[in-house]
Coordinates of C-alpha atoms in Angstrom, one line a residue:
M1 CA 0.0 0.0 0.0
K2 CA 2.8 2.4 0.9
F3 CA 4.7 1.6 -2.3
H4 CA 1.7 2.3 -4.5
R5 CA 1.0 5.5 -2.6
G6 CA 4.7 6.5 -3.1
V7 CA 4.6 5.8 -6.8
K8 CA 1.4 7.8 -7.1
Q9 CA 3.0 10.7 -5.4
I10 CA 6.1 10.6 -7.6
L11 CA 4.0 10.5 -10.8
S12 CA 1.8 13.3 -9.6
K13 CA 4.7 15.5 -8.5
Y14 CA 7.1 15.0 -11.4
I15 CA 4.9 14.1 -14.4
L16 CA 1.2 14.9 -14.1
E17 CA 1.8 18.3 -12.6
S18 CA 4.2 19.4 -15.4
I19 CA 3.1 20.3 -18.9
Q20 CA 6.6 20.0 -20.3
R21 CA 7.1 16.5 -18.7
K22 CA 3.8 15.3 -19.9
M23 CA 4.7 16.2 -23.5
M24 CA 8.1 14.6 -23.1
G25 CA 6.6 11.5 -21.5
T26 CA 4.1 11.1 -24.3
L27 CA 6.7 11.4 -27.1
L28 CA 9.0 9.0 -25.2
L29 CA 6.3 6.4 -24.9
V30 CA 5.4 6.7 -28.6
M31 CA 9.0 5.9 -29.5
M32 CA 10.0 3.6 -26.7
V33 CA 7.2 1.1 -26.6
P34 CA 7.7 -0.2 -30.2
M35 CA 11.4 -0.3 -29.7
L36 CA 11.1 -2.2 -26.4
I37 CA 8.8 -4.7 -28.0
F38 CA 11.1 -5.2 -30.9
M39 CA 14.1 -5.6 -28.7
L40 CA 12.4 -8.2 -26.4
I41 CA 11.2 -10.3 -29.3
S42 CA 14.5 -10.2 -31.2
T43 CA 16.4 -11.0 -28.0
Y44 CA 14.1 -14.0 -27.3
I45 CA 14.5 -15.3 -30.8
S46 CA 18.2 -14.8 -31.1
R47 CA 18.8 -16.4 -27.7
G48 CA 17.2 -19.6 -28.8
T49 CA 18.9 -19.6 -32.2
V50 CA 22.3 -18.8 -30.8
E51 CA 22.0 -21.3 -28.0
S52 CA 21.0 -24.1 -30.4
S53 CA 23.9 -23.2 -32.7
E54 CA 26.4 -23.1 -29.9
I55 CA 25.3 -26.5 -28.6
S56 CA 25.6 -28.1 -32.0
S57 CA 29.0 -26.5 -32.6
N58 CA 30.4 -27.6 -29.3
L59 CA 29.1 -31.2 -29.7
S60 CA 30.9 -31.4 -33.1
R61 CA 34.1 -30.1 -31.7
M62 CA 34.0 -32.4 -28.8
E63 CA 33.5 -35.5 -31.1
L64 CA 36.5 -34.4 -33.2
S65 CA 38.6 -33.8 -30.1
K66 CA 37.6 -37.3 -28.8
S67 CA 38.7 -39.0 -32.0
Y68 CA 42.0 -37.1 -32.0
L69 CA 42.7 -37.9 -28.3
E70 CA 42.0 -41.6 -28.7
E71 CA 44.3 -41.7 -31.7
Q72 CA 47.0 -40.1 -29.4
F73 CA 46.3 -42.6 -26.7
H74 CA 46.4 -45.6 -29.0
S75 CA 49.7 -44.4 -30.5
Y76 CA 51.3 -45.2 -27.2
N77 CA 49.8 -48.6 -27.3
D78 CA 51.3 -49.0 -30.8
L79 CA 54.7 -48.1 -29.3
L80 CA 54.4 -50.8 -26.7
F81 CA 53.2 -53.4 -29.3
A82 CA 56.2 -52.6 -31.5
E83 CA 58.4 -53.5 -28.6
L84 CA 56.7 -56.8 -28.0
V85 CA 57.7 -58.1 -31.4
D86 CA 61.3 -57.4 -30.7
E87 CA 63.1 -60.8 -30.8
R88 CA 65.7 -59.7 -28.2
L89 CA 63.3 -58.4 -25.6
V90 CA 62.1 -61.7 -24.2
P91 CA 65.6 -63.3 -24.0
S92 CA 66.9 -60.1 -22.3
I93 CA 64.5 -60.5 -19.3
T94 CA 64.7 -64.3 -19.1
T95 CA 67.2 -65.7 -16.6
E96 CA 69.9 -68.1 -18.0
N97 CA 72.1 -69.6 -15.3
N98 CA 75.1 -70.0 -17.6
I99 CA 75.1 -66.4 -18.9
S100 CA 78.5 -64.8 -18.8
S101 CA 79.2 -61.4 -17.1
T102 CA 79.9 -59.9 -20.6
G103 CA 76.5 -61.2 -21.8
A104 CA 74.8 -59.7 -18.7
F105 CA 76.4 -56.4 -19.3
N106 CA 75.3 -56.4 -23.0
T107 CA 71.8 -57.4 -22.0
Q108 CA 71.6 -54.6 -19.5
T109 CA 72.9 -52.1 -22.0
Y110 CA 70.4 -53.3 -24.6
I111 CA 67.5 -52.8 -22.1
K112 CA 68.8 -49.4 -21.1
D113 CA 69.0 -48.3 -24.8
K114 CA 65.5 -49.8 -25.5
L115 CA 63.9 -47.9 -22.5
F116 CA 65.7 -44.6 -23.4
G117 CA 64.5 -45.0 -26.9
L118 CA 60.9 -45.1 -25.7
Y119 CA 61.5 -42.3 -23.2
N120 CA 63.0 -39.9 -25.7
G121 CA 60.4 -40.7 -28.3
D122 CA 57.8 -38.3 -26.8
D123 CA 58.2 -35.2 -24.6
D124 CA 55.0 -36.1 -22.6
I125 CA 56.4 -39.5 -21.5
I126 CA 57.2 -39.3 -17.7
S127 CA 58.8 -42.8 -17.3
V128 CA 59.3 -46.1 -19.0
T129 CA 59.3 -49.3 -16.9
L130 CA 60.3 -52.9 -17.8
I131 CA 59.6 -55.7 -15.2
S132 CA 61.1 -59.2 -15.4
Y133 CA 59.2 -61.8 -13.5
E134 CA 61.9 -64.4 -14.1
D135 CA 64.7 -62.6 -12.1
D136 CA 62.4 -60.2 -10.1
R137 CA 64.0 -57.1 -11.5
L138 CA 62.6 -53.7 -12.4
Y139 CA 64.3 -51.5 -15.0
Q140 CA 63.1 -47.9 -15.3
V141 CA 64.0 -44.7 -17.0
E142 CA 62.7 -41.5 -15.3
N143 CA 64.0 -38.0 -15.3
N144 CA 66.7 -39.0 -17.8
D145 CA 68.1 -41.6 -15.3
F146 CA 68.2 -45.3 -15.6
F147 CA 67.4 -47.4 -12.5
I148 CA 67.5 -51.1 -11.7
N149 CA 65.7 -52.3 -8.6
H150 CA 64.5 -55.5 -7.1
Y151 CA 60.9 -56.2 -7.9
F152 CA 58.6 -57.5 -5.2
Q153 CA 55.7 -59.6 -6.5
T154 CA 53.1 -58.6 -4.0
Q155 CA 50.1 -58.9 -6.3
I156 CA 48.7 -61.5 -8.7
K157 CA 50.0 -60.7 -12.2
N158 CA 47.5 -59.5 -14.8
T159 CA 47.6 -62.0 -17.6
E160 CA 45.7 -59.9 -20.2
K161 CA 47.2 -59.9 -23.7
T162 CA 45.6 -56.6 -24.6
A163 CA 46.8 -53.1 -23.6
I164 CA 46.2 -52.2 -19.9
F165 CA 45.2 -48.5 -19.5
D166 CA 45.1 -46.8 -16.1
V167 CA 44.8 -43.2 -14.8
N168 CA 47.0 -41.9 -12.0
T169 CA 45.0 -39.2 -10.2
S170 CA 47.8 -38.2 -7.9
N171 CA 50.3 -36.9 -10.6
H172 CA 47.7 -36.3 -13.4
S173 CA 49.0 -38.9 -15.8
F174 CA 48.0 -42.2 -17.4
T175 CA 49.8 -45.4 -18.0
F176 CA 49.8 -47.9 -20.9
A177 CA 51.1 -51.4 -20.1
R178 CA 51.4 -54.7 -22.0
N179 CA 52.3 -58.1 -20.6
I180 CA 55.3 -59.9 -22.2
F181 CA 54.8 -63.6 -23.1
R182 CA 57.5 -66.0 -24.2
F183 CA 56.9 -67.2 -27.7
E184 CA 57.7 -70.8 -27.2
D185 CA 55.3 -71.6 -24.3
Q186 CA 53.3 -68.3 -23.9
K187 CA 54.5 -68.0 -20.4
L188 CA 54.1 -64.6 -18.8
V189 CA 57.7 -63.4 -18.2
G190 CA 57.4 -59.6 -17.7
K191 CA 55.6 -56.4 -18.4
I192 CA 56.5 -53.1 -20.2
E193 CA 54.8 -49.9 -19.1
I194 CA 55.0 -46.2 -20.1
Q195 CA 53.6 -43.3 -17.9
V196 CA 52.5 -40.3 -19.9
S197 CA 51.5 -36.8 -18.6
F198 CA 48.1 -35.5 -19.5
S199 CA 49.9 -32.4 -20.7
L200 CA 49.9 -34.0 -24.1
I201 CA 46.4 -32.6 -24.6
D202 CA 47.4 -29.0 -24.0
H203 CA 47.3 -28.0 -27.6
I204 CA 44.0 -30.0 -28.1
A205 CA 42.4 -28.2 -25.1
T206 CA 43.7 -24.8 -26.3
N207 CA 42.1 -25.4 -29.8
L208 CA 38.9 -26.7 -28.1
Q209 CA 38.6 -23.6 -25.9
S210 CA 37.0 -20.9 -28.1
N211 CA 36.7 -18.4 -25.3
G212 CA 38.9 -17.5 -22.3
E213 CA 36.1 -18.1 -19.9
E214 CA 35.6 -21.7 -21.0
E215 CA 37.3 -24.6 -19.2
I216 CA 38.6 -28.0 -20.5
L217 CA 38.9 -30.9 -18.0
L218 CA 39.6 -34.6 -17.9
L219 CA 37.8 -36.7 -15.2
D220 CA 38.7 -40.2 -14.2
K221 CA 36.0 -42.9 -13.7
E222 CA 35.6 -41.8 -10.1
G223 CA 34.9 -38.2 -11.0
N224 CA 38.3 -36.8 -9.9
T225 CA 39.8 -34.1 -12.0
V226 CA 43.1 -35.4 -13.6
Y227 CA 43.6 -32.5 -16.0
T228 CA 42.4 -28.9 -16.2
L229 CA 43.5 -26.1 -18.5
N230 CA 43.1 -23.3 -16.1
S231 CA 43.5 -25.0 -12.7
M232 CA 39.8 -25.4 -12.1
K233 CA 38.1 -28.3 -10.4
L234 CA 34.5 -29.4 -10.7
R235 CA 32.3 -29.7 -7.7
K236 CA 31.6 -33.3 -6.7
N237 CA 27.9 -33.1 -7.4
I238 CA 28.5 -31.9 -11.0
S239 CA 31.2 -34.5 -11.8
E240 CA 28.9 -37.2 -10.4
E241 CA 26.0 -36.0 -12.6
I242 CA 28.3 -36.0 -15.7
L243 CA 29.4 -39.6 -15.0
S244 CA 25.8 -40.6 -14.4
S245 CA 24.6 -39.0 -17.7
S246 CA 27.5 -40.6 -19.6
M247 CA 26.3 -44.1 -18.5
K248 CA 22.9 -43.5 -20.0
A249 CA 22.1 -44.4 -23.6
N250 CA 21.5 -41.0 -25.0
D251 CA 23.0 -38.8 -27.7
T252 CA 22.8 -35.4 -25.9
N253 CA 26.3 -35.5 -24.4
Y254 CA 25.8 -32.4 -22.4
I255 CA 24.1 -31.3 -19.2
T256 CA 23.1 -27.9 -17.8
K257 CA 23.9 -27.0 -14.2
D258 CA 23.4 -23.5 -12.5
N259 CA 22.8 -22.2 -16.1
D260 CA 26.2 -23.3 -17.2
Y261 CA 26.7 -26.0 -19.9
Y262 CA 28.9 -29.1 -19.5
F263 CA 29.7 -31.0 -22.7
Y264 CA 31.4 -34.4 -22.3
Q265 CA 32.8 -37.4 -24.3
N266 CA 33.8 -40.9 -23.1
L267 CA 37.4 -41.8 -23.8
M268 CA 39.1 -45.2 -23.5
G269 CA 36.0 -47.1 -22.8
G270 CA 34.7 -44.7 -20.2
Q271 CA 37.8 -44.6 -18.1
I272 CA 38.3 -40.9 -18.9
Q273 CA 35.7 -38.2 -19.5
L274 CA 36.6 -35.2 -21.6
V275 CA 34.6 -32.2 -20.3
K276 CA 34.1 -28.7 -21.6
L277 CA 32.5 -26.1 -19.4
V278 CA 30.8 -23.2 -21.2
P279 CA 29.5 -20.5 -19.0
E280 CA 26.0 -19.1 -19.6
E281 CA 27.3 -15.7 -20.7
V282 CA 29.5 -17.3 -23.4
M283 CA 26.6 -19.4 -24.8
R284 CA 24.5 -16.3 -25.1
V285 CA 27.1 -13.8 -26.3
G286 CA 25.3 -13.4 -29.6
A287 CA 22.0 -12.7 -27.9
I288 CA 23.8 -10.2 -25.6
Y289 CA 25.3 -8.5 -28.6
I290 CA 21.9 -8.1 -30.2
G291 CA 20.4 -6.9 -26.9
R292 CA 23.2 -4.3 -26.5
T293 CA 22.7 -3.1 -30.1
G294 CA 19.0 -2.7 -29.4
I295 CA 19.7 -0.8 -26.2
I296 CA 22.0 1.6 -28.1
I297 CA 19.3 2.1 -30.7
L298 CA 16.8 2.7 -28.0
L299 CA 19.0 5.2 -26.2
I300 CA 19.6 7.1 -29.5
S301 CA 15.9 7.2 -30.0
I302 CA 15.3 8.4 -26.5
L303 CA 17.9 11.2 -27.0
L304 CA 16.3 12.3 -30.2
T305 CA 12.9 12.2 -28.6
I306 CA 14.1 14.3 -25.7
L307 CA 15.6 16.9 -28.0
L308 CA 12.4 17.0 -30.0
S309 CA 10.2 17.3 -26.9
I310 CA 12.4 20.1 -25.6
L311 CA 12.0 22.1 -28.8
V312 CA 8.2 21.6 -28.8
S313 CA 7.9 22.3 -25.1
N314 CA 10.0 25.5 -25.4
Q315 CA 7.4 26.8 -27.9
V316 CA 4.3 25.8 -26.1
A317 CA 5.0 25.3 -22.3
K318 CA 8.1 27.5 -21.6
P319 CA 6.2 30.5 -20.3
I320 CA 4.1 28.4 -17.9
V321 CA 7.1 26.4 -16.8
S322 CA 9.0 29.6 -16.1
L323 CA 6.2 31.0 -14.0
S324 CA 5.9 27.7 -12.1
R325 CA 9.6 27.9 -11.2
K326 CA 9.2 31.5 -10.0
M327 CA 6.4 30.3 -7.8
D328 CA 8.7 27.6 -6.4
Q329 CA 11.3 30.2 -5.5
V330 CA 8.7 32.3 -3.8
G331 CA 7.6 29.2 -1.9
E332 CA 11.3 29.1 -0.6
N333 CA 10.9 32.6 0.8
N334 CA 12.6 34.3 -2.1
F335 CA 10.4 37.4 -2.8
N336 CA 13.0 39.1 -5.0
V337 CA 12.2 37.0 -8.1
Q338 CA 12.0 38.8 -11.4
I339 CA 8.9 38.0 -13.4
E340 CA 8.5 39.1 -17.0
T341 CA 5.2 40.9 -17.8
R342 CA 5.7 41.9 -21.4
R343 CA 3.2 39.4 -22.8
T344 CA -0.3 40.6 -23.7
D345 CA -2.1 37.3 -23.6
E346 CA -3.7 35.4 -20.7
I347 CA -0.3 34.2 -19.5
G348 CA 1.0 37.8 -19.4
H349 CA -2.1 38.8 -17.3
L350 CA -1.4 35.9 -15.0
Q351 CA 2.3 37.0 -14.6
R352 CA 1.3 40.6 -13.7
K353 CA -1.3 39.6 -11.2
Y354 CA 1.2 37.2 -9.5
K355 CA 3.8 39.9 -9.3
E356 CA 1.4 42.2 -7.6
M357 CA 0.5 39.5 -5.1
I358 CA 4.1 38.8 -4.3
T359 CA 4.6 42.5 -3.5
R360 CA 1.7 42.6 -1.2
I361 CA 2.8 39.4 0.6
K362 CA 6.3 40.7 1.0
D363 CA 4.9 43.9 2.7
L364 CA 2.7 41.8 5.0
I365 CA 5.6 39.5 6.0
E366 CA 7.9 42.4 6.9
K367 CA 5.2 44.0 9.1
D368 CA 4.5 40.6 10.8
Y369 CA 8.2 40.0 11.3
K370 CA 8.6 43.3 13.1
R371 CA 5.7 42.5 15.3
E372 CA 7.2 39.0 16.0
M373 CA 10.5 40.5 17.0
E374 CA 8.9 42.9 19.3
N375 CA 6.9 40.0 20.9
R376 CA 10.1 37.9 21.3
D377 CA 11.9 40.8 22.9
A378 CA 9.0 41.2 25.3
Q379 CA 9.1 37.5 26.1
F380 CA 12.8 37.6 26.8
L381 CA 12.5 40.7 29.0
A382 CA 9.7 38.9 30.9
L383 CA 11.8 35.8 31.3
Q384 CA 14.7 37.9 32.6
S385 CA 12.5 39.6 35.2
Q386 CA 10.8 36.4 36.2
I387 CA 12.0 34.4 39.2
N388 CA 10.3 31.1 40.0
P389 CA 8.5 31.6 43.3
H390 CA 8.6 27.9 44.0
F391 CA 12.3 27.9 43.6
L392 CA 12.8 31.0 45.8
F393 CA 10.6 29.6 48.5
N394 CA 12.5 26.3 48.7
T395 CA 15.8 28.2 48.6
L396 CA 14.8 30.5 51.5
Q397 CA 13.6 27.4 53.4
V398 CA 17.0 25.8 53.1
I399 CA 18.8 29.1 54.1
S400 CA 16.5 29.3 57.2
G401 CA 17.3 25.8 58.2
M402 CA 21.0 26.4 57.7
A403 CA 20.8 29.6 59.8
L404 CA 19.2 27.7 62.7
K405 CA 22.1 25.3 62.7
N406 CA 24.6 28.3 62.6
K407 CA 26.5 27.0 59.6
A408 CA 27.7 30.3 58.4
K409 CA 30.0 29.0 55.7
D410 CA 27.2 27.1 54.0
I411 CA 24.9 30.1 54.3
Y412 CA 27.6 32.2 52.6
E413 CA 28.0 29.7 49.8
M414 CA 24.3 29.5 49.2
T415 CA 23.9 33.3 49.3
Q416 CA 26.8 33.8 46.9
K417 CA 25.4 31.3 44.4
L418 CA 22.0 33.0 44.5
A419 CA 23.6 36.4 44.1
F420 CA 25.6 35.2 41.1
M421 CA 22.4 33.9 39.5
F422 CA 20.6 37.2 40.0
R423 CA 23.6 39.1 38.5
Y424 CA 23.8 36.8 35.5
I425 CA 20.1 37.2 34.7
T426 CA 19.9 41.0 35.2
D427 CA 23.4 42.2 34.2
K428 CA 23.3 41.0 30.5
R429 CA 22.8 43.5 27.7
G430 CA 23.1 41.1 24.8
D431 CA 21.0 38.1 23.7
L432 CA 23.7 35.5 23.2
V433 CA 26.3 34.3 25.7
R434 CA 29.3 32.0 25.6
M435 CA 28.6 28.4 26.6
K436 CA 31.1 28.6 29.5
E437 CA 29.1 31.6 31.0
E438 CA 25.8 29.6 30.7
V439 CA 27.5 26.6 32.3
N440 CA 28.8 28.7 35.2
H441 CA 25.2 30.0 35.8
L442 CA 24.0 26.4 35.6
N443 CA 26.5 25.3 38.2
N444 CA 25.3 28.0 40.6
Y445 CA 21.7 26.8 40.1
L446 CA 22.6 23.1 40.5
Y447 CA 24.6 23.9 43.7
I448 CA 21.5 25.3 45.3
Q449 CA 19.4 22.3 44.2
K450 CA 22.1 19.9 45.5
V451 CA 21.9 21.5 48.9
R452 CA 18.2 21.4 48.9
F453 CA 17.9 17.7 48.0
G454 CA 21.1 16.5 49.7
E455 CA 22.0 12.9 49.3
N456 CA 18.7 12.3 47.4
L457 CA 20.1 14.0 44.3
S458 CA 22.8 12.8 42.0
I459 CA 24.0 15.1 39.3
Q460 CA 26.3 14.3 36.4
L461 CA 27.5 17.2 34.3
F462 CA 29.8 16.8 31.3
V463 CA 31.0 19.7 29.1
D464 CA 33.1 19.1 26.0
G465 CA 36.0 21.6 26.0
A466 CA 35.4 22.3 22.3
V467 CA 32.0 24.0 23.0
K468 CA 33.1 26.5 25.7
E469 CA 33.5 29.4 23.3
G470 CA 30.3 28.6 21.4
L471 CA 27.3 30.9 21.6
I472 CA 24.0 30.0 23.2
P473 CA 20.9 32.1 24.0
L474 CA 20.9 33.5 27.5
L475 CA 19.0 31.3 30.0
T476 CA 18.6 28.3 27.7
L477 CA 19.6 25.5 30.2
Q478 CA 18.1 26.6 33.5
P479 CA 14.4 26.7 32.4
I480 CA 14.8 23.1 31.0
I481 CA 16.5 21.7 34.1
E482 CA 14.1 23.6 36.3
N483 CA 11.3 21.5 34.7
S484 CA 13.1 18.4 35.9
F485 CA 13.0 19.5 39.5
K486 CA 9.5 21.0 39.3
H487 CA 7.7 18.3 37.4
G488 CA 10.1 15.3 37.6
F489 CA 11.4 15.1 41.2
E490 CA 8.8 16.8 43.4
S491 CA 6.7 13.7 43.9
K492 CA 9.5 11.1 43.4
L493 CA 10.4 9.0 46.5
E494 CA 13.5 7.3 45.1
K495 CA 16.9 9.0 44.6
A496 CA 16.7 11.7 41.9
E497 CA 19.3 11.4 39.1
L498 CA 20.1 14.2 36.6
K499 CA 22.5 13.8 33.7
I500 CA 23.6 16.8 31.6
D501 CA 25.8 16.1 28.5
I502 CA 27.1 19.1 26.4
Q503 CA 29.3 18.1 23.5
M504 CA 30.3 18.9 19.9
V505 CA 28.7 16.7 17.3
F506 CA 30.2 17.5 13.9
D507 CA 29.6 21.3 13.5
E508 CA 26.7 21.5 16.0
I509 CA 26.4 21.6 19.8
E510 CA 24.2 18.9 21.3
I511 CA 22.9 19.2 24.8
A512 CA 21.2 16.2 26.3
I513 CA 19.3 16.5 29.7
I514 CA 18.0 13.3 31.2
D515 CA 16.2 12.8 34.5
N516 CA 14.7 9.7 36.2
G517 CA 11.7 11.6 37.4
V518 CA 8.0 10.7 37.1
G519 CA 8.1 11.1 33.3
M520 CA 5.1 11.8 31.1
S521 CA 2.3 9.6 29.7
E522 CA 2.1 9.2 25.9
Q523 CA -0.8 11.6 25.7
L524 CA 0.9 14.3 27.7
L525 CA 4.2 13.8 25.7
A526 CA 2.2 14.2 22.4
E527 CA 0.6 17.4 23.7
V528 CA 4.0 18.9 24.7
R529 CA 5.5 18.0 21.4
E530 CA 2.5 19.6 19.6
K531 CA 2.9 22.8 21.6
L532 CA 6.6 23.0 20.6
I533 CA 5.7 22.6 16.9
F534 CA 2.7 24.9 16.7
D535 CA 3.8 27.4 19.4
T536 CA 0.5 27.4 21.2
D537 CA -0.3 28.1 24.9
T538 CA -0.3 25.3 27.4
Q539 CA -0.5 24.7 31.1
H540 CA 2.0 21.9 31.2
R541 CA 5.8 21.8 31.5
S542 CA 6.2 23.0 27.9
I543 CA 5.9 26.7 28.9
G544 CA 9.7 27.0 29.6
L545 CA 10.6 24.6 26.8
R546 CA 8.4 26.5 24.3
N547 CA 10.0 29.8 25.2
V548 CA 13.6 28.3 24.8
N549 CA 12.6 26.5 21.6
N550 CA 11.2 29.7 20.0
R551 CA 14.3 31.7 20.9
I552 CA 16.7 29.1 19.4
K553 CA 14.7 29.0 16.2
L554 CA 14.7 32.8 16.1
Y555 CA 18.5 33.1 16.4
F556 CA 19.6 30.0 14.5
G557 CA 16.8 28.9 12.1
K558 CA 13.9 26.4 12.1
E559 CA 16.2 23.4 11.7
Y560 CA 17.4 23.8 15.3
G561 CA 15.6 23.6 18.6
I562 CA 14.4 21.1 21.2
E563 CA 13.4 17.5 21.0
I564 CA 11.8 15.7 23.9
D565 CA 11.2 12.0 24.8
S566 CA 9.7 10.5 27.9
E567 CA 8.2 7.4 29.5
Q568 CA 5.9 7.5 32.5
S569 CA 7.5 6.6 35.8
D570 CA 10.8 6.1 34.0
F571 CA 12.6 9.1 32.5
T572 CA 12.4 12.4 30.6
K573 CA 15.0 13.3 28.0
V574 CA 15.4 16.8 26.4
V575 CA 17.8 17.3 23.6
V576 CA 18.8 20.8 22.4
R577 CA 20.6 21.3 19.1
I578 CA 22.2 24.6 18.1
P579 CA 25.0 25.4 15.5
Y580 CA 28.4 26.0 16.8
R581 CA 29.3 29.7 16.4
N582 CA 32.5 31.0 18.0
G583 CA 32.0 34.2 20.0
S584 CA 35.0 35.9 18.5
E585 CA 33.6 35.5 15.0
L586 CA 30.3 37.4 15.6
S587 CA 29.8 41.1 16.0
E588 CA 29.7 42.7 19.4
H589 CA 26.0 43.4 19.0
F590 CA 25.3 39.7 19.5
I591 CA 27.8 38.9 22.3
N592 CA 26.9 39.4 26.0
R593 CA 29.1 41.8 28.0
R594 CA 29.2 42.1 31.7

């Protein structure tokens, strides 16, 4: 409800109430609506077309990449198979008891050369290993070094005669191995194995990646990432879904997850998955381009429409708009606006009559302001001459009690404080005083109240040193604090607490006065706030507050004054805000002098 009301207010204020904006809005709608409809339809159509084209293109490229990769993998199998038909390989790993040391050396040299030949045949080969089951030896070439180690047969030998393919997740490589059988009796005598890094597909992945935001990966049959072009790893749930989809008999070969596309192909009988991740924004780059083009065209149309509407409105609505702006300036209390009255039509007549009305209003305001100033001066003089009888009575009662007890020093202090208060009130010729003078007067007043209430009163007074030279209207603090004693503490049985906090907040002085008196009900608080706003008479505690509030607004402006908050039987808080003005920066007319 509030939202609709707010929209209605905005439309009424900025469009419906302006002839110029109405014309501009009408022209904009005429141009924008067809363009928006066209842009939405074209974006929708292009999105589907581009998406379908991109899917088809990526599926084709994935199939080609699969064929090429499997050819690469099988080329390593061919290398191993070529070694199996070597007539010297089987004798070299078969133990002969009567072999000479020279023969053993020649055999070892032959194996070393054979393994180095395989190792240097491809840059992506990490290691080449030959295992002899007859003499339990392991020959290996790795990092350009040749090693011979004892081989421990801890597992049952694999007796397959086909190539054995396996993926090493730990070091992102794969192995091709083939068992070696003796020709005569087909006995398993050893195994030859090469370990190859998946870096062999770097150039394939680079060609397959058509955009820098795409990612190429290889997954093993467990869903672990064994190769990635840009160091990215798939989340477990995505890799599991890809593996699950690849096991199903379908021809889609892609899935969508979180609006991203994942294309995949099975390699080596499902032991490896080739995956290409295409983000949503890449798939729809064509649609985005068309959408951006439409937006540019729309913006150009809006700009041309605005220029056209300005030209039209200047010819039709300019005089009315100009007069409306002058009215707004008058509404901001600027009565010195210049209104043209040269026109002879109805608009010119309206301009002349409005100018005459402004002149009459200005004269009335000046007369009313003078009366208001006189009234404020009379109120201030009345406040200066006024002494609260209730306060004087209680003070004299305390002095009498002290006299009975012959405490001359206390009587002297009390009398001095009271004398200082009278002198502060009556010996000021200006309207504004420095904060430190107002605080000294407040301390005299609080001293008397402290003596009056004794241990039943706790006072906390904090004055920020930065505000001491700031200016404040004379007798601002005492009337507010006097309300706390008169209305807050008179009927309170518990210990009275009064907290006064005067400090600088940015470029303003903030005075917070809090008491734990009887407080005010919600109804009474609302009445007091209303009296402060509308400056009407009241019989409640707002008499002094209203007077102080009016004087603050008179000296500093309507944005400053008093705020009040209270809860019955709990507390009353009065906050006074005034701007910080240093006494040395103002003319002597405004500064109090003793």
